[in-house]
Amino acid sequence: MDIFKTMASFDYEQVVFCQDASSGLRAVIAIHDTTLGPALGGCRMWTYATESEAVVDALRLARGMTYKAAVAGLNYGGGKAVIIGDPLTDKNEALFRAFGRYVQSLAGRYITAEDVGTGTREMDWIRLETPYVTGVSPSSGGGGDPSPMTALGVFRSIQAALKEVFGSEDPAGRTVAVQGLGSVGFRLCELLHGAGANLVVADLREEAVARAIHAFGAGRADPDGIVDVDCDVFAPCALGGVINDRTISRLHCRIVAGSANNQLAEDRHGSELEARGILYVPDYVANAGGVIHVADEMQGYSPERVRTRVDQIYDRVRDVLAMARKKGIPANQAADRLAEERIAVLRQVRSTYVVHH
Ligand code: NAD
């Protein structure tokens, strides 16, 4: 691949290739933009078919983190790492400590965290080599699983969207179709049920569906049929790309708001949702609770501070929707614009020379 041309296309700052023969490490660290602060983003471990697939994934995910942090009001830039390997068979201490040494070599320009294929055990190994890691276990000073805060942020997003569409943020009596009952989806159901919403749920794991029916009196939908459910809110909490040419005409909801990353198969699906009268809460605005949670560890984790900041996702969603209305653009474009404006103005502010000790 033409790496410099690709980097130039979206203004990436740096790509680091990491190789360690003794542990078998092959990793890529992509740093997109550090205007707001050090690049923060998870470390994904995956069986990439080719090396360029790994590089493209790192680049795409790093840029997404720039936008997510900027809209969430965090003083972090966007970065991401990928380790080429099978998370089921190739994980070991040496591999992650080797990766940690590469993170340390960047001296704080990049801060890593858990992502698909990695967890607190791996972050604890990385922590042995560098302080520039978050999402470590509570016994190592971390905040633990970010999913409850992600779920709270999605819940607040749904409330903000309800307010916009129905004039009241109250979920009581509203029907929410939740796709995916994993760490985030199940907790989101708890919050919605507690607030009096009716739930319809789907998951590939039958035991998760049975649990939700038992705990929340939820209705059941087939994994393939959840997009067809007549509801007020469709909450994708499983996979990316769920809003696509095949599904968009089947939606019978007024709002799409969930935790899954990259819900729109393509950007144009944001405009198509709007044309169909469906309000879309941009995924990276709704699911920022996780990154707010891990970012807080860099200050010494405070559950109260995290909760307050996650609560403010309600206001971020209102800002995005207000911008969309004012500019006459779809919500996904409004979120991108808010992120770009914040970065541009702070780049200007930070151009004043000051002495750092
Ligand atoms: P998870 O792996 O715990 O749960 C995903 C659930 O979705 C599983 O129960 C799985 O069986 C189910 N699922 C998979 N395919 C499905 C399908 N086709 N139909 C119905 N159910 C299906 O993951 P999670 O941590 O709950 O994250 C959910 C989504 O939110 C992911 O896209 C993740 O990237 C995103 N996200 C999570 C966090 C977090 O803090 N965990 C933060 C930001 C974004």
Coordinates of C-alpha atoms and ligand atoms in Angstrom, one line a residue:
M1 CA 0.0 0.0 0.0
D2 CA 1.0 3.6 -0.6
I3 CA 1.4 4.5 3.1
F4 CA 2.3 8.1 2.9
K5 CA -0.4 8.9 0.4
T6 CA -2.9 7.1 2.7
M7 CA -1.7 9.0 5.7
A8 CA -1.9 12.3 3.9
S9 CA -5.5 11.7 2.8
F10 CA -6.8 12.2 6.3
D11 CA -3.8 14.0 7.8
Y12 CA -2.4 11.2 10.0
E13 CA 0.6 12.2 12.1
Q14 CA 2.5 9.0 12.6
V15 CA 2.4 5.2 12.0
V16 CA 4.7 3.0 14.0
F17 CA 5.5 -0.6 13.0
C18 CA 6.6 -2.8 15.9
Q19 CA 8.3 -6.1 15.5
D20 CA 9.8 -8.3 18.2
A21 CA 11.1 -11.7 17.1
S22 CA 11.5 -13.3 20.6
S23 CA 7.8 -12.8 21.5
G24 CA 6.4 -12.9 17.9
L25 CA 5.0 -9.4 18.2
R26 CA 3.8 -7.7 15.0
A27 CA 1.9 -4.6 15.8
V28 CA 0.9 -1.2 14.2
I29 CA 0.3 1.9 16.2
A30 CA -1.5 4.7 14.3
I31 CA -1.6 8.2 15.6
H32 CA -4.1 10.4 13.8
D33 CA -4.2 13.8 15.5
T34 CA -2.7 15.1 18.8
T35 CA -4.0 18.7 18.7
L36 CA -6.1 18.2 21.8
G37 CA -3.6 16.0 23.7
P38 CA -2.0 12.6 23.6
A39 CA -3.5 10.0 21.3
L40 CA -5.8 7.7 23.2
G41 CA -7.2 4.5 21.8
G42 CA -7.5 0.8 22.4
C43 CA -5.2 -2.1 21.3
R44 CA -7.1 -4.5 19.1
M45 CA -5.8 -8.1 18.6
W46 CA -7.1 -9.8 15.4
T47 CA -6.3 -12.4 12.8
Y48 CA -5.8 -10.0 10.0
A49 CA -5.6 -11.8 6.6
T50 CA -3.0 -9.3 5.3
E51 CA -0.6 -6.7 6.7
S52 CA -2.3 -3.9 4.8
E53 CA -5.7 -5.0 6.3
A54 CA -4.1 -4.4 9.8
V55 CA -2.7 -1.0 8.8
V56 CA -6.0 0.1 7.3
D57 CA -7.9 -1.0 10.4
A58 CA -5.4 0.9 12.7
L59 CA -5.7 4.0 10.6
R60 CA -9.5 4.0 10.4
L61 CA -9.9 3.3 14.1
A62 CA -7.4 6.0 15.1
R63 CA -9.2 8.7 13.2
G64 CA -12.5 7.6 14.8
M65 CA -10.9 8.1 18.2
T66 CA -10.0 11.7 17.3
Y67 CA -13.6 12.5 16.7
K68 CA -14.9 10.6 19.6
A69 CA -12.6 12.3 22.1
A70 CA -13.2 15.7 20.6
V71 CA -17.0 15.6 20.8
A72 CA -16.9 14.1 24.3
G73 CA -14.9 17.2 25.4
L74 CA -11.8 15.2 26.3
N75 CA -8.4 16.6 26.0
Y76 CA -7.1 13.6 24.0
G77 CA -6.2 13.0 20.4
G78 CA -7.0 9.9 18.4
G79 CA -4.8 6.8 18.1
K80 CA -5.2 3.1 17.9
A81 CA -3.0 0.0 17.9
V82 CA -3.5 -3.4 16.3
I83 CA -1.6 -6.6 17.1
I84 CA -1.6 -9.2 14.4
G85 CA -2.5 -12.5 15.9
D86 CA -5.2 -14.8 17.2
P87 CA -6.6 -13.6 20.5
L88 CA -7.7 -17.1 21.4
T89 CA -4.3 -18.8 21.0
D90 CA -1.5 -16.2 20.7
K91 CA -1.9 -14.1 23.9
N92 CA 1.0 -14.2 26.4
E93 CA 2.9 -12.0 28.8
A94 CA 6.0 -11.5 26.6
L95 CA 4.0 -10.4 23.6
F96 CA 2.1 -7.7 25.5
R97 CA 5.2 -6.6 27.5
A98 CA 7.0 -6.2 24.1
F99 CA 4.1 -4.1 22.9
G100 CA 4.2 -2.1 26.1
R101 CA 7.9 -1.2 25.5
Y102 CA 6.9 0.2 22.1
V103 CA 4.2 2.2 23.7
Q104 CA 6.7 3.5 26.2
S105 CA 9.1 4.4 23.4
L106 CA 6.5 7.0 22.3
A107 CA 6.9 8.7 25.7
G108 CA 3.2 9.5 26.1
R109 CA 2.3 10.5 22.6
Y110 CA 0.1 7.4 22.5
I111 CA -1.9 5.9 25.4
T112 CA -3.3 2.4 24.9
A113 CA -6.3 0.6 26.3
E114 CA -8.4 -2.5 25.9
D115 CA -10.3 -3.3 22.7
V116 CA -11.6 -6.3 20.8
G117 CA -9.4 -9.3 21.6
T118 CA -7.7 -7.7 24.6
G119 CA -8.8 -7.1 28.3
T120 CA -7.6 -6.0 31.7
R121 CA -5.1 -9.0 32.0
E122 CA -3.3 -7.8 28.9
M123 CA -3.4 -4.1 30.0
D124 CA -1.9 -5.2 33.3
W125 CA 1.0 -6.9 31.4
I126 CA 1.5 -3.7 29.3
R127 CA 1.5 -1.7 32.6
L128 CA 4.6 -3.5 33.7
E129 CA 6.5 -1.7 30.9
T130 CA 4.8 1.7 30.6
P131 CA 2.4 4.0 32.5
Y132 CA 0.8 5.0 29.2
V133 CA -2.0 2.4 29.5
T134 CA -5.6 2.6 30.8
G135 CA -8.2 0.0 31.4
V136 CA -6.0 -1.8 33.8
S137 CA -7.6 -3.9 36.6
P138 CA -8.9 -2.1 39.8
S139 CA -6.1 -3.8 41.8
S140 CA -3.6 -2.0 39.5
G141 CA -5.3 1.3 40.0
G142 CA -7.8 1.1 37.1
G143 CA -11.5 1.6 37.0
G144 CA -12.4 -1.9 35.7
D145 CA -14.9 -2.7 33.1
P146 CA -16.0 0.4 31.1
S147 CA -19.3 -1.2 29.9
P148 CA -21.5 0.2 32.6
M149 CA -20.5 3.7 31.8
T150 CA -20.9 3.1 28.1
A151 CA -24.5 1.8 28.8
L152 CA -25.2 4.9 30.9
G153 CA -24.0 7.2 28.1
V154 CA -26.3 5.4 25.6
F155 CA -29.2 5.7 28.1
R156 CA -28.6 9.5 28.3
S157 CA -28.4 9.7 24.5
I158 CA -31.7 7.9 24.2
Q159 CA -33.2 10.4 26.7
A160 CA -31.9 13.4 24.7
A161 CA -33.2 11.9 21.5
L162 CA -36.6 11.3 23.0
K163 CA -36.7 14.9 24.2
E164 CA -36.0 16.0 20.6
V165 CA -38.6 13.8 18.9
F166 CA -41.4 13.6 21.5
G167 CA -40.7 16.7 23.7
S168 CA -40.2 14.6 26.8
E169 CA -37.1 12.6 27.7
D170 CA -39.0 10.1 29.8
P171 CA -38.5 6.6 28.5
A172 CA -41.6 5.3 30.5
G173 CA -44.1 3.6 28.2
R174 CA -41.7 3.9 25.2
T175 CA -40.7 0.7 23.3
V176 CA -37.0 0.1 22.8
A177 CA -35.6 -2.7 20.5
V178 CA -32.2 -3.7 21.8
Q179 CA -29.9 -5.7 19.4
G180 CA -27.2 -7.5 21.4
L181 CA -27.3 -8.3 25.1
G182 CA -23.6 -8.3 25.9
S183 CA -21.8 -6.2 28.4
V184 CA -23.4 -3.0 27.2
G185 CA -26.7 -4.1 25.8
F186 CA -27.8 -6.0 29.0
R187 CA -26.9 -3.0 31.2
L188 CA -28.8 -0.7 28.9
C189 CA -31.8 -2.9 29.3
E190 CA -31.5 -2.6 33.1
L191 CA -31.5 1.2 32.9
L192 CA -34.4 1.3 30.4
H193 CA -36.5 -1.2 32.4
G194 CA -35.8 0.8 35.6
A195 CA -37.1 3.9 33.8
G196 CA -40.3 2.1 32.7
A197 CA -39.6 1.4 29.1
N198 CA -40.9 -1.7 27.3
L199 CA -38.2 -3.9 25.8
V200 CA -37.9 -6.1 22.8
V201 CA -34.5 -7.9 22.6
A202 CA -32.5 -10.1 20.3
D203 CA -29.2 -11.9 20.7
L204 CA -27.4 -14.9 19.0
R205 CA -27.0 -16.3 22.5
E206 CA -30.3 -17.8 23.6
E207 CA -29.3 -17.7 27.3
A208 CA -28.9 -13.9 27.2
V209 CA -32.4 -13.5 25.6
A210 CA -33.9 -15.8 28.3
R211 CA -32.2 -13.8 31.0
A212 CA -33.6 -10.5 29.6
I213 CA -37.1 -12.0 29.3
H214 CA -36.9 -13.2 32.9
A215 CA -35.4 -10.0 34.4
F216 CA -37.2 -7.3 32.4
G217 CA -40.3 -9.0 30.9
A218 CA -38.8 -8.2 27.5
G219 CA -40.3 -9.4 24.3
R220 CA -38.2 -11.5 22.0
A221 CA -37.2 -11.0 18.3
D222 CA -35.1 -13.1 16.0
P223 CA -31.6 -11.8 15.5
D224 CA -32.6 -11.2 11.8
G225 CA -36.0 -9.7 12.7
I226 CA -35.0 -7.1 15.4
V227 CA -34.7 -4.4 12.7
D228 CA -38.3 -4.9 11.7
V229 CA -39.7 -4.3 15.2
D230 CA -42.3 -1.6 15.6
C231 CA -40.7 0.6 18.3
D232 CA -39.8 4.1 19.3
V233 CA -36.0 3.5 19.6
F234 CA -33.8 0.9 17.9
A235 CA -30.6 0.4 19.9
P236 CA -27.9 -1.4 18.0
C237 CA -25.5 -2.9 20.7
A238 CA -23.9 -5.7 18.8
L239 CA -22.3 -5.1 15.4
G240 CA -21.2 -2.4 13.1
G241 CA -22.8 -1.7 9.7
V242 CA -26.3 -2.6 10.9
I243 CA -27.8 0.4 9.1
N244 CA -27.3 -0.5 5.5
D245 CA -29.2 -0.8 2.1
R246 CA -30.8 -4.0 3.2
T247 CA -32.0 -2.9 6.6
I248 CA -32.8 0.8 6.3
S249 CA -36.2 0.4 4.6
R250 CA -37.3 -2.2 7.3
L251 CA -36.8 0.1 10.3
H252 CA -40.0 1.1 12.1
C253 CA -38.6 3.4 14.7
R254 CA -38.3 7.1 15.3
I255 CA -34.8 7.0 16.8
V256 CA -31.6 4.9 16.3
A257 CA -29.3 5.2 19.3
G258 CA -27.0 2.4 20.6
S259 CA -23.5 1.5 21.5
A260 CA -22.2 -0.4 18.5
N261 CA -19.3 1.3 16.7
N262 CA -19.7 2.3 13.0
Q263 CA -23.5 1.6 12.9
L264 CA -23.8 3.3 9.4
A265 CA -22.5 1.0 6.7
E266 CA -21.7 4.2 4.8
D267 CA -22.0 7.9 5.6
R268 CA -24.8 8.4 3.2
H269 CA -27.0 6.2 5.4
G270 CA -27.1 9.0 7.9
S271 CA -28.8 11.2 5.3
E272 CA -31.2 8.4 4.3
L273 CA -32.2 7.9 8.0
E274 CA -33.0 11.6 8.2
A275 CA -35.0 11.5 4.9
R276 CA -37.1 8.7 6.4
G277 CA -37.8 10.8 9.5
I278 CA -35.6 8.7 11.8
L279 CA -33.3 10.6 14.2
Y280 CA -29.9 9.0 14.4
V281 CA -27.7 9.6 17.4
P282 CA -24.1 9.3 16.0
D283 CA -22.6 6.2 17.5
Y284 CA -19.4 7.8 18.7
V285 CA -21.3 10.5 20.6
A286 CA -23.6 7.9 22.2
N287 CA -20.9 5.4 23.2
A288 CA -18.3 7.8 24.5
G289 CA -18.9 6.6 28.1
G290 CA -16.2 3.9 27.7
V291 CA -13.5 6.3 26.5
I292 CA -14.5 8.8 29.2
H293 CA -14.1 6.0 31.8
V294 CA -10.7 4.9 30.5
A295 CA -9.4 8.5 30.0
D296 CA -10.2 9.2 33.7
E297 CA -7.6 6.7 34.8
M298 CA -4.9 9.0 33.6
Q299 CA -5.9 11.4 36.4
G300 CA -6.4 8.7 39.0
Y301 CA -9.8 7.1 38.6
S302 CA -12.7 8.9 40.2
P303 CA -16.1 7.1 39.8
E304 CA -18.0 10.3 40.7
R305 CA -16.2 12.4 38.1
V306 CA -16.7 9.8 35.4
R307 CA -20.4 9.6 36.2
T308 CA -20.8 13.3 35.9
R309 CA -18.9 13.4 32.6
V310 CA -20.9 10.5 31.2
D311 CA -24.1 12.2 32.3
Q312 CA -23.1 15.2 30.1
I313 CA -23.4 13.0 27.0
Y314 CA -27.1 14.1 27.2
D315 CA -25.9 17.7 26.5
R316 CA -23.5 16.6 23.8
V317 CA -26.3 14.9 21.9
R318 CA -28.5 18.0 22.3
D319 CA -25.5 20.1 20.9
V320 CA -25.2 17.8 17.9
L321 CA -28.9 17.8 17.2
A322 CA -29.0 21.6 17.5
M323 CA -26.1 22.0 15.1
A324 CA -27.8 19.5 12.6
R325 CA -31.0 21.6 12.8
K326 CA -29.2 24.9 12.4
K327 CA -27.1 23.9 9.4
G328 CA -29.7 21.6 7.9
I329 CA -27.4 18.6 7.8
P330 CA -27.8 15.0 9.1
A331 CA -26.7 14.3 12.7
N332 CA -23.7 12.3 11.7
Q333 CA -22.3 15.2 9.7
A334 CA -23.1 17.6 12.5
A335 CA -21.1 15.5 15.0
D336 CA -18.1 15.4 12.6
R337 CA -18.3 19.2 12.2
L338 CA -18.5 19.8 16.0
A339 CA -15.4 17.6 16.4
E340 CA -13.5 19.4 13.6
E341 CA -14.5 22.9 14.9
R342 CA -13.3 22.1 18.4
I343 CA -9.9 20.8 17.1
A344 CA -9.5 23.7 14.7
V345 CA -10.2 26.4 17.3
L346 CA -7.9 24.7 19.9
R347 CA -5.2 24.3 17.3
Q348 CA -5.3 28.1 16.9
V349 CA -5.4 28.7 20.7
R350 CA -2.4 26.4 21.2
S351 CA -0.3 28.2 18.6
T352 CA 0.6 30.8 21.1
Y353 CA 4.1 30.1 22.4
V354 CA 4.3 29.3 26.1
V355 CA 7.2 27.9 28.1
H356 CA 6.6 24.4 29.6
H357 CA 8.7 23.3 32.6
Ligands
NAD1 P1 -20.2 -8.0 23.8 O1 -19.3 -8.8 23.0 O2 -20.2 -8.1 25.3 O3 -21.7 -8.1 23.4 C1 -22.2 -8.2 22.0 C2 -23.4 -9.1 22.1 O4 -24.0 -9.0 20.8 C3 -23.2 -10.5 22.4 O5 -24.1 -11.0 23.4 C4 -23.4 -11.2 21.0 O6 -24.0 -12.5 21.2 C5 -24.5 -10.3 20.4 N1 -24.6 -10.4 19.0 C6 -23.6 -10.5 18.0 N2 -24.1 -10.5 16.8 C7 -25.4 -10.4 16.9 C8 -26.5 -10.3 16.0 N3 -26.3 -10.4 14.7 N4 -27.7 -10.1 16.5 C9 -28.0 -10.0 17.8 N5 -27.0 -10.1 18.7 C10 -25.7 -10.3 18.3 O7 -19.9 -6.5 23.4 P2 -20.2 -5.1 24.2 O8 -18.9 -4.8 25.0 O9 -21.5 -5.2 24.9 O10 -20.2 -4.0 23.0 C11 -21.3 -4.0 22.2 C12 -21.0 -3.0 21.0 O11 -20.7 -1.7 21.6 C13 -19.8 -3.3 20.2 O12 -20.0 -2.9 18.9 C14 -18.7 -2.5 20.8 O13 -17.7 -2.2 19.9 C15 -19.4 -1.3 21.2 N6 -18.8 -0.5 22.3 C16 -18.6 -1.1 23.5 C17 -18.0 -0.4 24.5 C18 -17.8 -1.0 25.9 O14 -17.6 -0.2 26.8 N7 -18.0 -2.3 26.0 C19 -17.6 1.0 24.3 C20 -17.9 1.6 23.1 C21 -18.4 0.8 22.1

